mmCIF file of C-alpha atoms in Angstrom:
data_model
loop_
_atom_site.group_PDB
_atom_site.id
_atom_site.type_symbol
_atom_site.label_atom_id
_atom_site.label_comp_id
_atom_site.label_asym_id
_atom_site.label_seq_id
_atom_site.Cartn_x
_atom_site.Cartn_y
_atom_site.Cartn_z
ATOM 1 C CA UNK P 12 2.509 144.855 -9.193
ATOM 2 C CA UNK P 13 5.774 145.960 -7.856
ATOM 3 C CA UNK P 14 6.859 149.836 -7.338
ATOM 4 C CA UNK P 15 9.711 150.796 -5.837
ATOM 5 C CA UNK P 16 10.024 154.160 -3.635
ATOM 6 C CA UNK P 17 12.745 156.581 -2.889
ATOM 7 C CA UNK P 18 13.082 159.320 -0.793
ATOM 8 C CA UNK P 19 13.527 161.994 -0.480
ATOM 9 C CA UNK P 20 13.304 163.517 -3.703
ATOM 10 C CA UNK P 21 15.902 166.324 -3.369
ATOM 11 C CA UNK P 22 18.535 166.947 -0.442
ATOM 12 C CA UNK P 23 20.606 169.636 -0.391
ATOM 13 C CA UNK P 24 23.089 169.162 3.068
ATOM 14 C CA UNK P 25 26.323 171.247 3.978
ATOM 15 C CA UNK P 26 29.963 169.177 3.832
ATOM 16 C CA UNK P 27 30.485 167.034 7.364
ATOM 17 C CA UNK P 28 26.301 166.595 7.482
ATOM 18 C CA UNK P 29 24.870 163.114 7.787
ATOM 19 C CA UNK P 30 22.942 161.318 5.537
ATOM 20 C CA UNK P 31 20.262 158.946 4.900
ATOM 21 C CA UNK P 32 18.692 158.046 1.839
ATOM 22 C CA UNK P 33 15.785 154.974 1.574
ATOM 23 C CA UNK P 34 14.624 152.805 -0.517
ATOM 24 C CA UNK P 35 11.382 150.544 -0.653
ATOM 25 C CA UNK P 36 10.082 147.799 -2.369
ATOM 26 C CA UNK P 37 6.418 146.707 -2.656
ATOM 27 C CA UNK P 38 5.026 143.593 -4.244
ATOM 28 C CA UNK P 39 8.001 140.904 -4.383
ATOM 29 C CA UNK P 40 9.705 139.104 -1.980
ATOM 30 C CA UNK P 41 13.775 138.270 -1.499
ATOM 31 C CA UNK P 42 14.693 141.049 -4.377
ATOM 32 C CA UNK P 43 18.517 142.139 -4.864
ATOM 33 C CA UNK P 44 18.846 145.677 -4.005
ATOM 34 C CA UNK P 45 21.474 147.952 -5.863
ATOM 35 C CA UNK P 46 22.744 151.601 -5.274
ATOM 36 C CA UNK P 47 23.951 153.538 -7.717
ATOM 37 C CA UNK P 48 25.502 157.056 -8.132
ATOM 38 C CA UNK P 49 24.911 159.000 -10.836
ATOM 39 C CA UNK P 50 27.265 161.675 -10.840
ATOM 40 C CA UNK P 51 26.786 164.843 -13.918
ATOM 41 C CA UNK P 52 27.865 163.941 -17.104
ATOM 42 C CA UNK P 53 29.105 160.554 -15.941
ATOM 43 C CA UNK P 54 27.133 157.244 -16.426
ATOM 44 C CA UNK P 55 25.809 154.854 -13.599
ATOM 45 C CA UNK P 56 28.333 153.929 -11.027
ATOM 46 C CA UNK P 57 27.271 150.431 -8.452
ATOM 47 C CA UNK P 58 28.018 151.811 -5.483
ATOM 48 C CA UNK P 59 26.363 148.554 -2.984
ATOM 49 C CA UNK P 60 24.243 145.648 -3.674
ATOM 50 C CA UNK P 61 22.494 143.168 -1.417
ATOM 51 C CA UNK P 62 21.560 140.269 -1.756
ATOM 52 C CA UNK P 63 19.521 139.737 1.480
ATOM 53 C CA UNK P 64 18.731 141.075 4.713
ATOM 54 C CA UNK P 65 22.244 141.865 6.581
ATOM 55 C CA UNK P 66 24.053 141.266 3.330
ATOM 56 C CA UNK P 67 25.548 144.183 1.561
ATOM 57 C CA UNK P 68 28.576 143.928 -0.868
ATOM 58 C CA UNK P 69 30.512 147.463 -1.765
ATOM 59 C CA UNK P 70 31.439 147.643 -5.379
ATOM 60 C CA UNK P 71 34.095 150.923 -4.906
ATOM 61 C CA UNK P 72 35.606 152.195 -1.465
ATOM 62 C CA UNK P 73 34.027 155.408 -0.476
ATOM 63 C CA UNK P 74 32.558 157.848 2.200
ATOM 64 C CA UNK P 75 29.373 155.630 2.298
ATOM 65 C CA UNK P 76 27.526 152.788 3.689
ATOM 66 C CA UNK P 77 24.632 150.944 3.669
ATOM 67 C CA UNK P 78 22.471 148.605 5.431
ATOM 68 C CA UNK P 79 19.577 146.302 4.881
ATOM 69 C CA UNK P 80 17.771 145.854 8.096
ATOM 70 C CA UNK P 81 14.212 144.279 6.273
ATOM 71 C CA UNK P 82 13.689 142.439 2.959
ATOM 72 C CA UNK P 83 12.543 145.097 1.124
ATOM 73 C CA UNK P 84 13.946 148.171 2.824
ATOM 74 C CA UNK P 85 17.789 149.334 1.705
ATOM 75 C CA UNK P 86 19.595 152.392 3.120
ATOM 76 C CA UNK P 87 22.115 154.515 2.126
ATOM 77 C CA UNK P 88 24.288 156.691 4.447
ATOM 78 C CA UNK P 89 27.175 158.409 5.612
ATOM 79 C CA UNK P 90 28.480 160.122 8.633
ATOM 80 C CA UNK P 91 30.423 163.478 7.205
ATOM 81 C CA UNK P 92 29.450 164.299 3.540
ATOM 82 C CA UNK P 93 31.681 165.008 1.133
ATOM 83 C CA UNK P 94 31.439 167.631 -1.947
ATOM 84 C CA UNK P 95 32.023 164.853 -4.015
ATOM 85 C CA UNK P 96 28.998 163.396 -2.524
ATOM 86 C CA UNK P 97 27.069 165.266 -4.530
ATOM 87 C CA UNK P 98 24.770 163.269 -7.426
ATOM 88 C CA UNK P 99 21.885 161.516 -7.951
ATOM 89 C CA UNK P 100 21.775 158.380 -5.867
ATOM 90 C CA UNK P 101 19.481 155.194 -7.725
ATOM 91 C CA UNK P 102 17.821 152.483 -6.238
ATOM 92 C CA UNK P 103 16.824 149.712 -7.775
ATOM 93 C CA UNK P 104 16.070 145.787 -7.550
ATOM 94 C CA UNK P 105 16.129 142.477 -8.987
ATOM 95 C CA UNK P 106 13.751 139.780 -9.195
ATOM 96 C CA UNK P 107 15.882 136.158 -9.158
ATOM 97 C CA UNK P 108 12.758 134.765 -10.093
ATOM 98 C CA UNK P 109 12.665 135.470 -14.177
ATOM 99 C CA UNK P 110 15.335 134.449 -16.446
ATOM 100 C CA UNK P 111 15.565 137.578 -17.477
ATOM 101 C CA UNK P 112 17.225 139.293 -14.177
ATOM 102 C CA UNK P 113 16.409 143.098 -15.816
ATOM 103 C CA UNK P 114 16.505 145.722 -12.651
ATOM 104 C CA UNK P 115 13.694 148.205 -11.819
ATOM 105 C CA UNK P 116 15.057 151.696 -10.862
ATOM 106 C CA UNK P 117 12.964 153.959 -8.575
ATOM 107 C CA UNK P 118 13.081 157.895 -9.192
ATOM 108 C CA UNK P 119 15.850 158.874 -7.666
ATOM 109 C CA UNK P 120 17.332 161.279 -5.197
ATOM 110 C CA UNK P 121 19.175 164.573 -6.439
ATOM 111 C CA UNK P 122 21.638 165.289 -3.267
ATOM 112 C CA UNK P 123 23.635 168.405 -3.113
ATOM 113 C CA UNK P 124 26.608 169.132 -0.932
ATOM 114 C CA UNK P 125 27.576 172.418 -0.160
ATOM 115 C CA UNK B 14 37.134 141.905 -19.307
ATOM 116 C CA UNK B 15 33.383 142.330 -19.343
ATOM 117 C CA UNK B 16 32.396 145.264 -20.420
ATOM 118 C CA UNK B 17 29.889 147.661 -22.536
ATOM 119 C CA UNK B 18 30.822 150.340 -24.329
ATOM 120 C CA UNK B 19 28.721 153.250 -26.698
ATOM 121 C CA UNK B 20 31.102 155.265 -28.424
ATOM 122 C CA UNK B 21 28.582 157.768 -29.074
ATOM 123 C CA UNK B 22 28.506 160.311 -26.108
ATOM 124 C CA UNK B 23 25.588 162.508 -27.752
ATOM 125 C CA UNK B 24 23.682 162.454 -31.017
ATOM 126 C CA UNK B 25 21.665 165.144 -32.638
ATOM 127 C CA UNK B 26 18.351 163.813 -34.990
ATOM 128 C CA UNK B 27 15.499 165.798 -36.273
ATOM 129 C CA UNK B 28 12.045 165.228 -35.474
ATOM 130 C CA UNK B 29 10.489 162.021 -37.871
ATOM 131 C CA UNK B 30 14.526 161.097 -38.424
ATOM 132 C CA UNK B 31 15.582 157.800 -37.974
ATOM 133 C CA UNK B 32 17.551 157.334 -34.785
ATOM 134 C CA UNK B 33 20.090 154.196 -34.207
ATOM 135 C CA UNK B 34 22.094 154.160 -31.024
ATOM 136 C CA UNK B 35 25.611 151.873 -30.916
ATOM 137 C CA UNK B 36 26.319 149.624 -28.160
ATOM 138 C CA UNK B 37 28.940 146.888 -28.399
ATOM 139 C CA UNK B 38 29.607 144.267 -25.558
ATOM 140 C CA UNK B 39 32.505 142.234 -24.805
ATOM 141 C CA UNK B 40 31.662 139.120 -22.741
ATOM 142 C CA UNK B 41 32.826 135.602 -22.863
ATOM 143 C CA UNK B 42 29.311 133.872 -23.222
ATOM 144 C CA UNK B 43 26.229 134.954 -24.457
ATOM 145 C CA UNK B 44 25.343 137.968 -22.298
ATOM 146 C CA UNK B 45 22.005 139.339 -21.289
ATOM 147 C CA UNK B 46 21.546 143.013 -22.352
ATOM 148 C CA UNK B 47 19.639 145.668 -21.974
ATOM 149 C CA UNK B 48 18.742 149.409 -22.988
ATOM 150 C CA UNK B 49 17.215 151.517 -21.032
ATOM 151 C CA UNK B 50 16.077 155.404 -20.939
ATOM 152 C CA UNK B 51 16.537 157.910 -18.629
ATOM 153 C CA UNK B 52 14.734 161.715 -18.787
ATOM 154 C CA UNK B 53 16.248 164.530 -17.220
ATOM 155 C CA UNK B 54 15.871 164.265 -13.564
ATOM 156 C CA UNK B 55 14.263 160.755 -13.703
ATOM 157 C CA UNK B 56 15.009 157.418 -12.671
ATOM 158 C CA UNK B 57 15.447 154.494 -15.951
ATOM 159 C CA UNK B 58 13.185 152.679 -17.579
ATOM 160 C CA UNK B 59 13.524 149.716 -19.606
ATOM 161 C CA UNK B 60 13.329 149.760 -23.435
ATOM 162 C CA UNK B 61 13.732 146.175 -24.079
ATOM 163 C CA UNK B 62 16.037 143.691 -23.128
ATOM 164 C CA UNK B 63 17.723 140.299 -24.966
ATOM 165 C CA UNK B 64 18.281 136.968 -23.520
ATOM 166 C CA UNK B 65 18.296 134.408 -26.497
ATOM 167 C CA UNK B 66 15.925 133.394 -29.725
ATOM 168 C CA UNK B 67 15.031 136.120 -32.075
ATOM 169 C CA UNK B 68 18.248 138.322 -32.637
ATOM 170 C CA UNK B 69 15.769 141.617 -33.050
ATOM 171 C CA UNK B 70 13.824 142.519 -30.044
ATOM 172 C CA UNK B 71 11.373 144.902 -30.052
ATOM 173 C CA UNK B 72 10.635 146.956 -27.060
ATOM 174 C CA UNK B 73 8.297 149.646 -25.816
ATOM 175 C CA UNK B 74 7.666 153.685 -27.378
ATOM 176 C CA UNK B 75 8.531 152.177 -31.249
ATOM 177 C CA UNK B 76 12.273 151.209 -30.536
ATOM 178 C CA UNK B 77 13.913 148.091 -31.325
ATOM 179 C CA UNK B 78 17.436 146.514 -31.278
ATOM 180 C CA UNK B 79 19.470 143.618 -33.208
ATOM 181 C CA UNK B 80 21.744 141.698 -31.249
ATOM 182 C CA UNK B 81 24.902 140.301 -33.576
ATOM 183 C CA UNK B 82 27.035 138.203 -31.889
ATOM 184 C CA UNK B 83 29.543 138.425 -35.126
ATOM 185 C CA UNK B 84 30.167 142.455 -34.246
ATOM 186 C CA UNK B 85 29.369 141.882 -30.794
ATOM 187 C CA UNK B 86 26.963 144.508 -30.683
ATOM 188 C CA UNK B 87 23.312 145.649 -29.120
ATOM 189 C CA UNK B 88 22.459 148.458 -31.389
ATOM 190 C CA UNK B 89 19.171 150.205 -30.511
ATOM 191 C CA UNK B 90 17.080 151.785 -33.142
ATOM 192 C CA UNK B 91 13.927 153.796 -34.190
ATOM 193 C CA UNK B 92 12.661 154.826 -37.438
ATOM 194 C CA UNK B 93 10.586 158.338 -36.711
ATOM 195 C CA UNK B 94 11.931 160.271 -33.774
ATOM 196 C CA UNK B 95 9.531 162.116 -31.797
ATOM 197 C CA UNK B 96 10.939 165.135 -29.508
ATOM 198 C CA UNK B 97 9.769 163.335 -26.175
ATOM 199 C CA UNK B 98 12.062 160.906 -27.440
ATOM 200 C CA UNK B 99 15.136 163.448 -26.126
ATOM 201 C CA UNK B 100 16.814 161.351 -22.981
ATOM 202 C CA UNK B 101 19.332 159.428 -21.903
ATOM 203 C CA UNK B 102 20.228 155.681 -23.291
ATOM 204 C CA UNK B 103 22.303 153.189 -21.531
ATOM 205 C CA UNK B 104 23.013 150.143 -22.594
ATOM 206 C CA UNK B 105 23.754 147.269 -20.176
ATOM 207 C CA UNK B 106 24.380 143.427 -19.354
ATOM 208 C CA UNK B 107 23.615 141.743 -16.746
ATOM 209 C CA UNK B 108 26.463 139.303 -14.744
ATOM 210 C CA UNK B 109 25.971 138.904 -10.866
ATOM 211 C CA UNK B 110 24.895 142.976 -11.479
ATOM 212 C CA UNK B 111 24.231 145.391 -14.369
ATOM 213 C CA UNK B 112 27.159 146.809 -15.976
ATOM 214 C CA UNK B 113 25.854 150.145 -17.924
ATOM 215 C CA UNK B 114 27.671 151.906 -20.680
ATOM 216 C CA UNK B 115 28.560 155.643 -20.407
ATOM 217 C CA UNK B 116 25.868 156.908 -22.313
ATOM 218 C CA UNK B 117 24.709 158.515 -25.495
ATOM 219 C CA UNK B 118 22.806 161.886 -25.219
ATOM 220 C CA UNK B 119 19.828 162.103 -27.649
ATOM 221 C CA UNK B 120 18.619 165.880 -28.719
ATOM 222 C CA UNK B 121 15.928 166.435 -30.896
ATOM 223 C CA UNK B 122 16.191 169.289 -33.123
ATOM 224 C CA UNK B 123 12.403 170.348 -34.417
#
């Protein structure tokens, strides 16, 4: 079966910090990878998706990047946080293979900027 | 443009109430959609989802939903609310990616 892993959990890093949040998938090949940002009392926001290794498409201009440097790996990051950084950051990924296309969240990272 | 939308930003039900969440969709084809849950502090799960056939689809923990394409809505319902039932919806359809609704808040009053 297929689980997907973030990490870490929680982050709590001071304004101008670094950052790097990852995601994993096991058990399925050639997925589409998504971030999203989930900031309080606001709904889901696509912040990157990939469709393949090397392939990463930015939904909204922002202080962040990522990168996809294996098939099943996906990494968010940035090089000076920002207050408004601050959220819980979503992974999740697509199987092309069902007709269905439904995506698979993992748990989530809680990051706070101070 | 393609979009979901649940005007319902948080609902209040008793325990054993019925519960019915409104989504409505506007999309030029026949979209895919979805609900899913989120509890506090959790990543989402899916509820159920709706591709074509049956208009009602029944999903997992006793909810269903009923896809009319005449109000162009996804609304998601379940007769007896339990408290764990207290979360996050979102509705959503899928294009090239998932386009999520804002929202609704459930609370569960004992």
């Amino acid at each position: 079966s297929q689980t997907i892993h973030q990490w870490p959990a929680t982050l709590v890093q001071p304004v101008g910090s670094p950052l790097s949040l990852e995601c994993t998938v096991e058990g399925t090949s050639n997925p589409n990878l998504y971030w999203y940002r989930q900031a309080a009392g606001r709904g889901l926001q696509l912040l990157f998706y990939s469709v393949g290794i090397g392939q990463i498409s930015s939904e909204v201009p922002q202080n962040l990047s990522a990168s996809r440097p294996q098939d099943r790996q996906f990494i968010l990051s940035s090089k000076k946080l920002l207050l408004s950084d601050s959220g819980f950051y979503l992974c999740a990924w697509r199987s092309l293979a069902g007709i269905y296309n439904e995506q698979f969240f993992g748990p989530g990272t809680r990051l706070t900027v101070l | 443009a393609q979009s979901v939308t649940q005007p319902d930003i948080h609902i209040t039900v008793s325990e054993g109430a019925s519960l019915e969440l409104r989504c409505n969709y506007s999309y030029g084809a026949t979209p895919y959609l979805f609900w899913y849950v989120q509890s506090p502090g959790q990543g989402l799960q899916l509820l159920l989802k709706y591709f074509s056939g049956d208009t009602l689809v029944q999903g997992i923990k006793g909810f269903e939903a009923e896809f009319k394409r005449s109000q162009s809505s996804f609304n998601l319902r379940k007769p007896s609310v339990h408290w764990s039932d207290a979360a996050e919806y979102f509705c959503a359809f899928n294009d090239y990616k998932l386009s999520f609704g804002a929202g609704t808040t459930v609370t569960v009053r004992a």
